[in-house]
Amino acid sequence: MLFYVALFLAFLYFKIARVHRKEEKSSRPIMVQHLFVGLAIVAILRYGSLYVSGYMFVPLIFVFATIASLMVTSIQLGIFVDGKPLFGLRQAYRYVPFLGLSVMILSALLWGIRLGVM
């Protein structure tokens, strides 16, 4: 179950980071954060390719990528209540460091549990 949560959050982070890169000016700390989270995402994908059966892993990649894309697209279009945005991209960008940290922690937990370290 931990792997599936990590995989979904990885796709969500990737999609938000991609939108952020296209719409906002990037800074060095953000690029370093993207690098470390990118390495964690590669580790999660490597874990899935090694330890999860292919008939579950490959369809889940497409499903999670589609769900994450639809979630970010709905935020881009806007969720409005009484003419005021309820949740926007600025708020999503504010939570990106926490999302990245959770992806890195989940990746470390996956490999730590698998290798018997934890």
mmCIF file of C-alpha atoms in Angstrom:
data_model
loop_
_atom_site.group_PDB
_atom_site.id
_atom_site.type_symbol
_atom_site.label_atom_id
_atom_site.label_comp_id
_atom_site.label_asym_id
_atom_site.label_seq_id
_atom_site.Cartn_x
_atom_site.Cartn_y
_atom_site.Cartn_z
ATOM 1 C CA MET A 1 0.000 0.000 0.000
ATOM 2 C CA LEU A 2 2.904 2.327 0.778
ATOM 3 C CA PHE A 3 4.198 1.908 -2.765
ATOM 4 C CA TYR A 4 0.903 2.961 -4.331
ATOM 5 C CA VAL A 5 0.627 6.089 -2.181
ATOM 6 C CA ALA A 6 4.237 6.972 -2.994
ATOM 7 C CA LEU A 7 3.662 6.436 -6.715
ATOM 8 C CA PHE A 8 0.556 8.614 -6.772
ATOM 9 C CA LEU A 9 2.221 11.426 -4.813
ATOM 10 C CA ALA A 10 5.227 11.190 -7.125
ATOM 11 C CA PHE A 11 3.026 11.744 -10.181
ATOM 12 C CA LEU A 12 1.186 14.570 -8.438
ATOM 13 C CA TYR A 13 4.482 16.264 -7.548
ATOM 14 C CA PHE A 14 5.783 15.799 -11.081
ATOM 15 C CA LYS A 15 2.691 17.399 -12.602
ATOM 16 C CA ILE A 16 2.664 20.370 -10.203
ATOM 17 C CA ALA A 17 6.403 20.905 -10.711
ATOM 18 C CA ARG A 18 5.951 20.826 -14.478
ATOM 19 C CA VAL A 19 3.185 23.434 -14.344
ATOM 20 C CA HIS A 20 5.262 25.548 -11.951
ATOM 21 C CA ARG A 21 8.237 25.435 -14.304
ATOM 22 C CA LYS A 22 6.100 26.592 -17.219
ATOM 23 C CA GLU A 23 4.273 29.397 -15.413
ATOM 24 C CA GLU A 24 6.664 30.717 -12.759
ATOM 25 C CA LYS A 25 10.261 31.811 -12.671
ATOM 26 C CA SER A 26 12.474 29.069 -11.229
ATOM 27 C CA SER A 27 15.068 29.689 -8.567
ATOM 28 C CA ARG A 28 18.092 27.656 -7.555
ATOM 29 C CA PRO A 29 16.553 26.214 -4.347
ATOM 30 C CA ILE A 30 13.488 25.072 -6.296
ATOM 31 C CA MET A 31 15.692 23.412 -8.919
ATOM 32 C CA VAL A 32 17.683 21.604 -6.192
ATOM 33 C CA GLN A 33 14.423 20.454 -4.636
ATOM 34 C CA HIS A 34 13.217 19.154 -8.006
ATOM 35 C CA LEU A 35 16.511 17.301 -8.446
ATOM 36 C CA PHE A 36 16.271 15.499 -5.100
ATOM 37 C CA VAL A 37 12.596 14.666 -5.540
ATOM 38 C CA GLY A 38 13.323 13.506 -9.095
ATOM 39 C CA LEU A 39 15.899 11.060 -7.738
ATOM 40 C CA ALA A 40 13.333 9.821 -5.213
ATOM 41 C CA ILE A 41 10.778 9.372 -8.007
ATOM 42 C CA VAL A 42 13.298 7.352 -10.021
ATOM 43 C CA ALA A 43 13.870 5.191 -6.924
ATOM 44 C CA ILE A 44 10.120 4.650 -6.552
ATOM 45 C CA LEU A 45 9.789 3.658 -10.210
ATOM 46 C CA ARG A 46 12.791 1.343 -9.867
ATOM 47 C CA TYR A 47 11.206 -0.250 -6.809
ATOM 48 C CA GLY A 48 7.997 -0.815 -8.752
ATOM 49 C CA SER A 49 9.785 -2.352 -11.709
ATOM 50 C CA LEU A 50 11.687 -4.747 -9.456
ATOM 51 C CA TYR A 51 9.170 -5.785 -6.818
ATOM 52 C CA VAL A 52 5.665 -5.183 -8.207
ATOM 53 C CA SER A 53 4.211 -7.427 -10.886
ATOM 54 C CA GLY A 54 4.048 -5.876 -14.332
ATOM 55 C CA TYR A 55 0.321 -6.383 -14.855
ATOM 56 C CA MET A 56 -0.304 -4.144 -11.825
ATOM 57 C CA PHE A 57 2.557 -1.680 -12.232
ATOM 58 C CA VAL A 58 2.127 -0.569 -15.853
ATOM 59 C CA PRO A 59 -1.629 0.166 -15.737
ATOM 60 C CA LEU A 60 -1.220 2.010 -12.436
ATOM 61 C CA ILE A 61 1.348 4.309 -14.024
ATOM 62 C CA PHE A 62 -1.232 5.374 -16.595
ATOM 63 C CA VAL A 63 -4.074 5.629 -14.076
ATOM 64 C CA PHE A 64 -2.100 7.678 -11.534
ATOM 65 C CA ALA A 65 -0.661 9.957 -14.226
ATOM 66 C CA THR A 66 -4.148 10.614 -15.576
ATOM 67 C CA ILE A 67 -5.640 11.293 -12.140
ATOM 68 C CA ALA A 68 -2.797 13.657 -11.194
ATOM 69 C CA SER A 69 -3.136 15.516 -14.497
ATOM 70 C CA LEU A 70 -6.887 15.915 -14.038
ATOM 71 C CA MET A 71 -6.423 17.173 -10.478
ATOM 72 C CA VAL A 72 -3.900 19.831 -11.502
ATOM 73 C CA THR A 73 -5.991 20.815 -14.525
ATOM 74 C CA SER A 74 -9.030 21.333 -12.315
ATOM 75 C CA ILE A 75 -6.949 23.580 -10.056
ATOM 76 C CA GLN A 76 -5.732 25.527 -13.104
ATOM 77 C CA LEU A 77 -9.280 26.039 -14.318
ATOM 78 C CA GLY A 78 -10.328 27.145 -10.870
ATOM 79 C CA ILE A 79 -12.530 25.916 -8.089
ATOM 80 C CA PHE A 80 -14.774 28.835 -7.199
ATOM 81 C CA VAL A 81 -17.238 29.393 -4.367
ATOM 82 C CA ASP A 82 -19.299 32.601 -4.555
ATOM 83 C CA GLY A 83 -16.978 34.031 -7.197
ATOM 84 C CA LYS A 84 -13.811 33.639 -5.106
ATOM 85 C CA PRO A 85 -11.221 30.944 -5.768
ATOM 86 C CA LEU A 86 -11.377 28.200 -3.174
ATOM 87 C CA PHE A 87 -8.041 26.615 -4.039
ATOM 88 C CA GLY A 88 -5.611 27.958 -6.603
ATOM 89 C CA LEU A 89 -2.194 27.321 -8.025
ATOM 90 C CA ARG A 90 -0.544 29.655 -5.504
ATOM 91 C CA GLN A 91 -1.757 27.444 -2.670
ATOM 92 C CA ALA A 92 -0.650 24.331 -4.539
ATOM 93 C CA TYR A 93 2.812 25.850 -4.996
ATOM 94 C CA ARG A 94 2.919 26.614 -1.281
ATOM 95 C CA TYR A 95 2.463 22.910 -0.468
ATOM 96 C CA VAL A 96 4.964 21.597 -3.033
ATOM 97 C CA PRO A 97 7.902 21.424 -0.565
ATOM 98 C CA PHE A 98 5.819 19.299 1.820
ATOM 99 C CA LEU A 99 4.713 17.079 -1.045
ATOM 100 C CA GLY A 100 8.319 16.694 -2.168
ATOM 101 C CA LEU A 101 9.442 15.847 1.348
ATOM 102 C CA SER A 102 6.719 13.226 1.655
ATOM 103 C CA VAL A 103 7.762 11.658 -1.676
ATOM 104 C CA MET A 104 11.386 11.471 -0.504
ATOM 105 C CA ILE A 105 10.408 10.000 2.874
ATOM 106 C CA LEU A 106 8.111 7.417 1.292
ATOM 107 C CA SER A 107 10.830 6.432 -1.162
ATOM 108 C CA ALA A 108 13.305 5.981 1.682
ATOM 109 C CA LEU A 109 10.737 3.975 3.644
ATOM 110 C CA LEU A 110 10.043 1.710 0.662
ATOM 111 C CA TRP A 111 13.686 0.848 0.170
ATOM 112 C CA GLY A 112 14.404 0.709 3.904
ATOM 113 C CA ILE A 113 11.614 -1.765 4.551
ATOM 114 C CA ARG A 114 12.569 -3.840 1.511
ATOM 115 C CA LEU A 115 16.261 -3.995 2.423
ATOM 116 C CA GLY A 116 15.495 -4.719 6.070
ATOM 117 C CA VAL A 117 17.088 -1.551 7.402
ATOM 118 C CA MET A 118 13.956 -0.376 9.204
#
